[in-house]
GROMACS .gro file of C-alpha atoms in nm:
model
  381
    1UNK     CA    1   0.009   0.012  -0.006
    2UNK     CA    2   0.116   0.361  -0.076
    3UNK     CA    3   0.277   0.483   0.251
    4UNK     CA    4   0.057   0.819   0.171
    5UNK     CA    5  -0.259   0.632   0.115
    6UNK     CA    6  -0.535   0.753   0.379
    7UNK     CA    7  -0.792   0.452   0.438
    8UNK     CA    8  -1.143   0.515   0.537
    9UNK     CA    9  -1.070   0.312   0.874
   10UNK     CA   10  -0.818   0.154   1.072
   11UNK     CA   11  -0.962  -0.065   1.359
   12UNK     CA   12  -0.899   0.082   1.702
   13UNK     CA   13  -0.579  -0.076   1.879
   14UNK     CA   14  -0.452   0.038   2.204
   15UNK     CA   15  -0.143  -0.196   2.249
   16UNK     CA   16  -0.309  -0.416   2.552
   17UNK     CA   17  -0.534  -0.612   2.311
   18UNK     CA   18  -0.292  -0.922   2.267
   19UNK     CA   19  -0.199  -0.924   2.663
   20UNK     CA   20  -0.543  -0.955   2.733
   21UNK     CA   21  -0.610  -1.238   2.483
   22UNK     CA   22  -0.301  -1.415   2.615
   23UNK     CA   23  -0.460  -1.415   2.959
   24UNK     CA   24  -0.777  -1.594   2.814
   25UNK     CA   25  -0.567  -1.864   2.630
   26UNK     CA   26  -0.336  -1.906   2.979
   27UNK     CA   27  -0.669  -1.947   3.167
   28UNK     CA   28  -0.802  -2.194   2.909
   29UNK     CA   29  -1.111  -1.994   2.884
   30UNK     CA   30  -1.167  -1.903   2.546
   31UNK     CA   31  -1.538  -1.959   2.506
   32UNK     CA   32  -1.818  -1.707   2.601
   33UNK     CA   33  -1.886  -1.572   2.938
   34UNK     CA   34  -1.555  -1.546   3.074
   35UNK     CA   35  -1.370  -1.298   3.268
   36UNK     CA   36  -1.334  -1.019   3.012
   37UNK     CA   37  -1.714  -1.075   2.877
   38UNK     CA   38  -1.803  -1.010   3.267
   39UNK     CA   39  -1.571  -0.686   3.231
   40UNK     CA   40  -1.725  -0.567   2.919
   41UNK     CA   41  -2.087  -0.609   3.060
   42UNK     CA   42  -1.981  -0.439   3.372
   43UNK     CA   43  -1.834  -0.149   3.221
   44UNK     CA   44  -2.132  -0.086   2.983
   45UNK     CA   45  -2.374  -0.128   3.276
   46UNK     CA   46  -2.178   0.154   3.476
   47UNK     CA   47  -2.136   0.381   3.190
   48UNK     CA   48  -2.513   0.357   3.087
   49UNK     CA   49  -2.683   0.303   3.403
   50UNK     CA   50  -2.880   0.008   3.242
   51UNK     CA   51  -2.988  -0.284   3.438
   52UNK     CA   52  -2.815  -0.534   3.242
   53UNK     CA   53  -2.593  -0.538   2.947
   54UNK     CA   54  -2.510  -0.867   2.765
   55UNK     CA   55  -2.237  -0.870   2.509
   56UNK     CA   56  -2.337  -1.041   2.187
   57UNK     CA   57  -2.169  -1.178   1.874
   58UNK     CA   58  -2.291  -0.861   1.687
   59UNK     CA   59  -2.523  -0.561   1.699
   60UNK     CA   60  -2.733  -0.762   1.439
   61UNK     CA   61  -2.777  -1.061   1.697
   62UNK     CA   62  -2.836  -0.787   1.980
   63UNK     CA   63  -3.136  -0.665   1.767
   64UNK     CA   64  -3.262  -1.018   1.700
   65UNK     CA   65  -3.274  -1.073   2.083
   66UNK     CA   66  -3.464  -0.764   2.134
   67UNK     CA   67  -3.728  -0.893   1.870
   68UNK     CA   68  -3.753  -1.226   2.049
   69UNK     CA   69  -3.800  -1.065   2.386
   70UNK     CA   70  -4.065  -0.832   2.257
   71UNK     CA   71  -4.246  -1.143   2.100
   72UNK     CA   72  -4.258  -0.972   1.762
   73UNK     CA   73  -4.443  -1.226   1.536
   74UNK     CA   74  -4.602  -1.254   1.197
   75UNK     CA   75  -4.863  -0.974   1.136
   76UNK     CA   76  -4.699  -0.729   1.358
   77UNK     CA   77  -4.564  -0.389   1.242
   78UNK     CA   78  -4.240  -0.214   1.327
   79UNK     CA   79  -4.169   0.165   1.240
   80UNK     CA   80  -3.805   0.259   1.169
   81UNK     CA   81  -3.605   0.482   0.924
   82UNK     CA   82  -3.533   0.338   0.567
   83UNK     CA   83  -3.180   0.488   0.605
   84UNK     CA   84  -3.029   0.248   0.819
   85UNK     CA   85  -2.815  -0.081   0.793
   86UNK     CA   86  -3.000  -0.388   0.678
   87UNK     CA   87  -2.977  -0.563   1.031
   88UNK     CA   88  -3.210  -0.293   1.155
   89UNK     CA   89  -3.502  -0.415   0.951
   90UNK     CA   90  -3.388  -0.807   0.920
   91UNK     CA   91  -3.421  -0.886   1.286
   92UNK     CA   92  -3.804  -0.794   1.245
   93UNK     CA   93  -3.847  -0.934   0.923
   94UNK     CA   94  -3.724  -1.277   1.027
   95UNK     CA   95  -3.994  -1.278   1.291
   96UNK     CA   96  -4.244  -1.233   1.016
   97UNK     CA   97  -4.336  -0.867   1.092
   98UNK     CA   98  -4.381  -0.587   0.834
   99UNK     CA   99  -4.132  -0.312   0.871
  100UNK     CA  100  -4.280   0.048   0.813
  101UNK     CA  101  -4.044   0.304   0.710
  102UNK     CA  102  -4.102   0.678   0.763
  103UNK     CA  103  -3.893   0.943   0.631
  104UNK     CA  104  -3.590   1.097   0.805
  105UNK     CA  105  -3.483   1.443   0.908
  106UNK     CA  106  -3.238   1.606   0.660
  107UNK     CA  107  -3.028   1.785   0.937
  108UNK     CA  108  -2.951   1.471   1.141
  109UNK     CA  109  -3.036   1.177   0.901
  110UNK     CA  110  -3.244   1.029   1.197
  111UNK     CA  111  -3.597   0.941   1.196
  112UNK     CA  112  -3.842   1.218   1.166
  113UNK     CA  113  -4.021   1.185   1.496
  114UNK     CA  114  -4.299   1.409   1.350
  115UNK     CA  115  -4.386   1.133   1.103
  116UNK     CA  116  -4.409   0.850   1.351
  117UNK     CA  117  -4.751   0.877   1.488
  118UNK     CA  118  -4.932   0.891   1.153
  119UNK     CA  119  -4.765   0.558   1.069
  120UNK     CA  120  -4.906   0.375   1.356
  121UNK     CA  121  -5.165   0.117   1.301
  122UNK     CA  122  -5.353  -0.145   1.542
  123UNK     CA  123  -5.068  -0.393   1.426
  124UNK     CA  124  -4.772  -0.168   1.531
  125UNK     CA  125  -4.578  -0.313   1.827
  126UNK     CA  126  -4.258  -0.113   1.817
  127UNK     CA  127  -4.038   0.178   1.720
  128UNK     CA  128  -3.690   0.143   1.644
  129UNK     CA  129  -3.503   0.488   1.631
  130UNK     CA  130  -3.152   0.479   1.476
  131UNK     CA  131  -2.880   0.719   1.631
  132UNK     CA  132  -2.704   0.786   1.280
  133UNK     CA  133  -2.352   0.910   1.340
  134UNK     CA  134  -2.379   0.885   1.719
  135UNK     CA  135  -2.610   1.185   1.741
  136UNK     CA  136  -2.935   1.106   1.910
  137UNK     CA  137  -3.277   1.105   1.758
  138UNK     CA  138  -3.548   1.317   1.930
  139UNK     CA  139  -3.596   1.068   2.220
  140UNK     CA  140  -3.838   1.260   2.434
  141UNK     CA  141  -4.096   1.285   2.165
  142UNK     CA  142  -4.033   0.941   2.038
  143UNK     CA  143  -4.074   0.797   2.403
  144UNK     CA  144  -4.401   0.994   2.458
  145UNK     CA  145  -4.552   0.865   2.124
  146UNK     CA  146  -4.473   0.521   2.249
  147UNK     CA  147  -4.603   0.562   2.600
  148UNK     CA  148  -4.946   0.695   2.441
  149UNK     CA  149  -4.964   0.408   2.199
  150UNK     CA  150  -4.823   0.134   2.440
  151UNK     CA  151  -4.533   0.052   2.195
  152UNK     CA  152  -4.173  -0.096   2.279
  153UNK     CA  153  -3.887   0.134   2.190
  154UNK     CA  154  -3.572  -0.062   2.056
  155UNK     CA  155  -3.279   0.197   2.008
  156UNK     CA  156  -3.043   0.109   1.761
  157UNK     CA  157  -2.732   0.265   1.910
  158UNK     CA  158  -2.491   0.078   1.700
  159UNK     CA  159  -2.288   0.408   1.624
  160UNK     CA  160  -2.383   0.550   1.990
  161UNK     CA  161  -2.138   0.434   2.240
  162UNK     CA  162  -2.028   0.713   2.454
  163UNK     CA  163  -2.297   0.947   2.309
  164UNK     CA  164  -2.585   1.092   2.499
  165UNK     CA  165  -2.906   1.254   2.486
  166UNK     CA  166  -2.991   1.515   2.758
  167UNK     CA  167  -2.751   1.356   2.990
  168UNK     CA  168  -2.887   1.003   2.916
  169UNK     CA  169  -2.660   0.763   2.755
  170UNK     CA  170  -2.768   0.640   2.399
  171UNK     CA  171  -2.900   0.265   2.401
  172UNK     CA  172  -3.016   0.341   2.786
  173UNK     CA  173  -3.336   0.551   2.698
  174UNK     CA  174  -3.583   0.288   2.520
  175UNK     CA  175  -3.674  -0.044   2.653
  176UNK     CA  176  -3.402  -0.186   2.470
  177UNK     CA  177  -3.072  -0.064   2.325
  178UNK     CA  178  -2.825  -0.231   2.083
  179UNK     CA  179  -2.440  -0.132   2.046
  180UNK     CA  180  -2.210  -0.249   1.774
  181UNK     CA  181  -1.832  -0.320   1.855
  182UNK     CA  182  -1.767  -0.413   1.456
  183UNK     CA  183  -1.414  -0.309   1.330
  184UNK     CA  184  -1.557   0.007   1.197
  185UNK     CA  185  -1.662   0.135   1.514
  186UNK     CA  186  -1.519   0.358   1.765
  187UNK     CA  187  -1.461   0.057   2.004
  188UNK     CA  188  -1.415  -0.277   1.854
  189UNK     CA  189  -1.401  -0.662   1.900
  190UNK     CA  190  -1.368  -0.710   1.533
  191UNK     CA  191  -1.713  -0.854   1.532
  192UNK     CA  192  -1.955  -0.816   1.829
  193UNK     CA  193  -2.216  -0.598   1.972
  194UNK     CA  194  -2.441  -0.566   2.318
  195UNK     CA  195  -2.788  -0.590   2.418
  196UNK     CA  196  -2.895  -0.297   2.697
  197UNK     CA  197  -3.179  -0.384   2.919
  198UNK     CA  198  -3.351  -0.098   3.088
  199UNK     CA  199  -3.624  -0.336   3.275
  200UNK     CA  200  -3.499  -0.620   3.480
  201UNK     CA  201  -3.803  -0.799   3.410
  202UNK     CA  202  -3.635  -0.924   3.069
  203UNK     CA  203  -3.292  -1.020   3.230
  204UNK     CA  204  -3.355  -1.404   3.275
  205UNK     CA  205  -3.513  -1.442   2.953
  206UNK     CA  206  -3.248  -1.266   2.768
  207UNK     CA  207  -2.977  -1.455   2.928
  208UNK     CA  208  -3.154  -1.806   2.850
  209UNK     CA  209  -3.211  -1.679   2.484
  210UNK     CA  210  -2.834  -1.597   2.441
  211UNK     CA  211  -2.736  -1.945   2.567
  212UNK     CA  212  -2.913  -2.128   2.295
  213UNK     CA  213  -3.235  -2.114   2.504
  214UNK     CA  214  -3.094  -2.308   2.805
  215UNK     CA  215  -3.061  -2.244   3.157
  216UNK     CA  216  -2.686  -2.303   3.129
  217UNK     CA  217  -2.604  -1.986   3.312
  218UNK     CA  218  -2.784  -2.087   3.622
  219UNK     CA  219  -2.610  -2.418   3.611
  220UNK     CA  220  -2.265  -2.227   3.601
  221UNK     CA  221  -2.387  -2.023   3.909
  222UNK     CA  222  -2.510  -2.370   4.106
  223UNK     CA  223  -2.865  -2.280   4.095
  224UNK     CA  224  -2.952  -2.599   3.926
  225UNK     CA  225  -2.795  -2.933   3.918
  226UNK     CA  226  -2.806  -2.965   3.535
  227UNK     CA  227  -2.917  -2.755   3.266
  228UNK     CA  228  -3.169  -2.788   2.996
  229UNK     CA  229  -3.355  -2.634   2.701
  230UNK     CA  230  -3.584  -2.386   2.836
  231UNK     CA  231  -3.718  -2.177   2.534
  232UNK     CA  232  -3.617  -2.107   2.183
  233UNK     CA  233  -3.284  -1.926   2.163
  234UNK     CA  234  -2.951  -1.921   1.967
  235UNK     CA  235  -2.580  -1.869   2.013
  236UNK     CA  236  -2.544  -1.519   2.072
  237UNK     CA  237  -2.247  -1.543   2.299
  238UNK     CA  238  -1.908  -1.407   2.178
  239UNK     CA  239  -1.570  -1.556   2.261
  240UNK     CA  240  -1.412  -1.430   2.566
  241UNK     CA  241  -1.075  -1.366   2.332
  242UNK     CA  242  -1.314  -1.104   2.141
  243UNK     CA  243  -1.433  -0.970   2.461
  244UNK     CA  244  -1.055  -0.921   2.587
  245UNK     CA  245  -0.967  -0.744   2.278
  246UNK     CA  246  -1.257  -0.499   2.327
  247UNK     CA  247  -1.191  -0.436   2.685
  248UNK     CA  248  -0.839  -0.301   2.620
  249UNK     CA  249  -1.022  -0.038   2.431
  250UNK     CA  250  -1.296   0.013   2.711
  251UNK     CA  251  -1.031   0.096   2.956
  252UNK     CA  252  -0.908   0.386   2.726
  253UNK     CA  253  -1.282   0.495   2.644
  254UNK     CA  254  -1.234   0.837   2.699
  255UNK     CA  255  -0.908   0.877   2.559
  256UNK     CA  256  -1.003   0.739   2.237
  257UNK     CA  257  -1.332   0.946   2.228
  258UNK     CA  258  -1.117   1.265   2.306
  259UNK     CA  259  -0.898   1.190   2.019
  260UNK     CA  260  -1.196   1.111   1.770
  261UNK     CA  261  -1.360   1.446   1.884
  262UNK     CA  262  -1.025   1.641   1.827
  263UNK     CA  263  -1.019   1.496   1.461
  264UNK     CA  264  -1.405   1.563   1.413
  265UNK     CA  265  -1.362   1.936   1.534
  266UNK     CA  266  -1.039   1.994   1.315
  267UNK     CA  267  -1.248   1.854   1.016
  268UNK     CA  268  -1.541   2.074   1.095
  269UNK     CA  269  -1.340   2.415   1.142
  270UNK     CA  270  -1.135   2.368   0.836
  271UNK     CA  271  -1.439   2.287   0.619
  272UNK     CA  272  -1.660   2.548   0.774
  273UNK     CA  273  -1.579   2.808   0.514
  274UNK     CA  274  -1.696   2.575   0.229
  275UNK     CA  275  -2.007   2.537   0.425
  276UNK     CA  276  -2.059   2.915   0.458
  277UNK     CA  277  -2.029   2.959   0.092
  278UNK     CA  278  -2.274   2.693   0.041
  279UNK     CA  279  -2.040   2.445  -0.172
  280UNK     CA  280  -2.101   2.164   0.098
  281UNK     CA  281  -2.322   2.109   0.406
  282UNK     CA  282  -2.190   2.005   0.727
  283UNK     CA  283  -2.299   1.774   1.029
  284UNK     CA  284  -2.559   1.915   1.280
  285UNK     CA  285  -2.569   1.824   1.621
  286UNK     CA  286  -2.889   1.946   1.783
  287UNK     CA  287  -2.905   2.093   2.126
  288UNK     CA  288  -2.896   1.850   2.419
  289UNK     CA  289  -2.704   1.603   2.205
  290UNK     CA  290  -2.368   1.503   2.288
  291UNK     CA  291  -2.198   1.291   1.998
  292UNK     CA  292  -1.900   1.060   1.979
  293UNK     CA  293  -1.747   1.159   1.668
  294UNK     CA  294  -1.836   0.812   1.505
  295UNK     CA  295  -1.799   0.965   1.173
  296UNK     CA  296  -1.749   1.298   0.985
  297UNK     CA  297  -1.963   1.349   0.658
  298UNK     CA  298  -2.019   1.616   0.432
  299UNK     CA  299  -2.311   1.656   0.203
  300UNK     CA  300  -2.249   1.739  -0.168
  301UNK     CA  301  -2.502   1.915  -0.404
  302UNK     CA  302  -2.631   1.570  -0.555
  303UNK     CA  303  -2.549   1.220  -0.643
  304UNK     CA  304  -2.324   1.311  -0.944
  305UNK     CA  305  -2.130   1.570  -0.768
  306UNK     CA  306  -2.055   1.330  -0.476
  307UNK     CA  307  -1.932   1.088  -0.739
  308UNK     CA  308  -1.710   1.301  -0.880
  309UNK     CA  309  -1.561   1.386  -0.558
  310UNK     CA  310  -1.520   1.023  -0.450
  311UNK     CA  311  -1.343   0.973  -0.772
  312UNK     CA  312  -1.104   1.286  -0.707
  313UNK     CA  313  -1.026   1.177  -0.365
  314UNK     CA  314  -0.936   0.811  -0.460
  315UNK     CA  315  -0.710   0.941  -0.746
  316UNK     CA  316  -0.508   1.129  -0.462
  317UNK     CA  317  -0.479   0.818  -0.240
  318UNK     CA  318  -0.780   0.923   0.006
  319UNK     CA  319  -1.038   0.654   0.056
  320UNK     CA  320  -1.377   0.816   0.140
  321UNK     CA  321  -1.731   0.621   0.156
  322UNK     CA  322  -2.062   0.694   0.089
  323UNK     CA  323  -2.355   0.502   0.322
  324UNK     CA  324  -2.666   0.331   0.318
  325UNK     CA  325  -2.871   0.267   0.027
  326UNK     CA  326  -3.232   0.335   0.155
  327UNK     CA  327  -3.381   0.008   0.227
  328UNK     CA  328  -3.725   0.053   0.095
  329UNK     CA  329  -3.563   0.055  -0.255
  330UNK     CA  330  -3.408  -0.265  -0.235
  331UNK     CA  331  -3.521  -0.618  -0.356
  332UNK     CA  332  -3.602  -0.746  -0.027
  333UNK     CA  333  -3.730  -0.396   0.081
  334UNK     CA  334  -4.008  -0.414  -0.189
  335UNK     CA  335  -4.104  -0.761  -0.040
  336UNK     CA  336  -4.109  -0.721   0.305
  337UNK     CA  337  -4.151  -0.357   0.387
  338UNK     CA  338  -4.340  -0.033   0.316
  339UNK     CA  339  -4.301   0.324   0.319
  340UNK     CA  340  -4.534   0.555   0.489
  341UNK     CA  341  -4.580   0.882   0.371
  342UNK     CA  342  -4.382   1.051   0.105
  343UNK     CA  343  -3.997   0.990   0.052
  344UNK     CA  344  -3.886   1.369   0.056
  345UNK     CA  345  -3.545   1.330   0.226
  346UNK     CA  346  -3.433   0.966   0.271
  347UNK     CA  347  -3.335   0.896  -0.085
  348UNK     CA  348  -3.227   1.273  -0.185
  349UNK     CA  349  -3.003   1.309   0.121
  350UNK     CA  350  -2.848   0.955   0.120
  351UNK     CA  351  -2.732   1.033  -0.235
  352UNK     CA  352  -2.558   1.348  -0.123
  353UNK     CA  353  -2.380   1.216   0.186
  354UNK     CA  354  -2.008   1.129   0.191
  355UNK     CA  355  -1.783   1.013   0.470
  356UNK     CA  356  -1.431   1.116   0.518
  357UNK     CA  357  -1.159   0.911   0.676
  358UNK     CA  358  -1.215   0.881   1.047
  359UNK     CA  359  -1.055   0.656   1.310
  360UNK     CA  360  -0.881   0.669   1.634
  361UNK     CA  361  -0.505   0.731   1.522
  362UNK     CA  362  -0.583   0.948   1.230
  363UNK     CA  363  -0.337   1.218   1.241
  364UNK     CA  364  -0.364   1.588   1.190
  365UNK     CA  365  -0.164   1.593   0.878
  366UNK     CA  366  -0.365   1.326   0.723
  367UNK     CA  367  -0.687   1.528   0.801
  368UNK     CA  368  -0.524   1.857   0.660
  369UNK     CA  369  -0.458   1.653   0.347
  370UNK     CA  370  -0.804   1.531   0.311
  371UNK     CA  371  -0.951   1.900   0.368
  372UNK     CA  372  -0.694   2.037   0.112
  373UNK     CA  373  -0.831   1.788  -0.150
  374UNK     CA  374  -1.174   1.848  -0.086
  375UNK     CA  375  -1.101   2.245  -0.118
  376UNK     CA  376  -0.918   2.154  -0.435
  377UNK     CA  377  -1.213   1.979  -0.594
  378UNK     CA  378  -1.427   2.260  -0.519
  379UNK     CA  379  -1.148   2.521  -0.644
  380UNK     CA  380  -1.187   2.664  -0.283
  381UNK     CA  381  -0.881   2.860  -0.171
   0.00000   0.00000   0.00000
């Protein structure tokens, strides 16, 4: 690879990861629910204030667990934005539910909370707000709607670790919260996630579901003399080696967060003049939201301009990235979902958005190079 090449992402690494993995190997405990899984769960619980956090093999599986715990079934409807990762919808489609999309807000790319209530029918069971780029949805309004209509709220906080809304950690506000620890996230275990439970009435069932539907955890605690199949579940428990890798980063969570915020702010200040000239649009963080610098994106005039910028940056050894293609326009989306109301912003805004390189050890000179190339493309000096 060209030494001057600036990738879109480099997975976070602190230096202690291999030491902790070695502890797992030396302890001859490399399957799930070991020492480091417990440490990660405890860290999440203390950081967010939830009743229980359960590390999972992915955020996808955390969402699937939430769908099982909610008893989502065939004929039910679940409301969410179309501008999200496929797993957000898949978890409910797998249960036989119909996913109902509503439009997004153009400022944050989050679900438009004012469009939700009109999409509710007698079949609606849950609302799934997706906190895009670690910037919170308007959760007060969403929780009020859910309370009045007796709906469950499942926060897709895949990108939201260390972010908050009015002082509350993302993932801790709804009935359930889901985190991602994929290699592209701020804190990583390669593949992994977590399910956050606010209500302790779900904890026992969640533990059983995560352990293939068995009461193996109770057996390990000595509460039963043998374990058996209790209810349907699956293998949602990650290896303790993955958990060990993650724990090294959680120990340095504040340092990693501060570094990413510095990167984000450097981008923002350097690109602000282009925004003021109307050449691009910059990210918006509403009052009351504390984001986590999960990504830095800009918005071009349209799809054609974005594609031109992508090619220009690539030709200069910089790898940017677009993001989600709205799910309602996909083959599966046409079959298993519907869009309520008009798609005013979802498609249009998704075609304009471009993510710039962002990772923990991104250097200032690399950020400056990216900024200078963006300015060059727009002939801005």
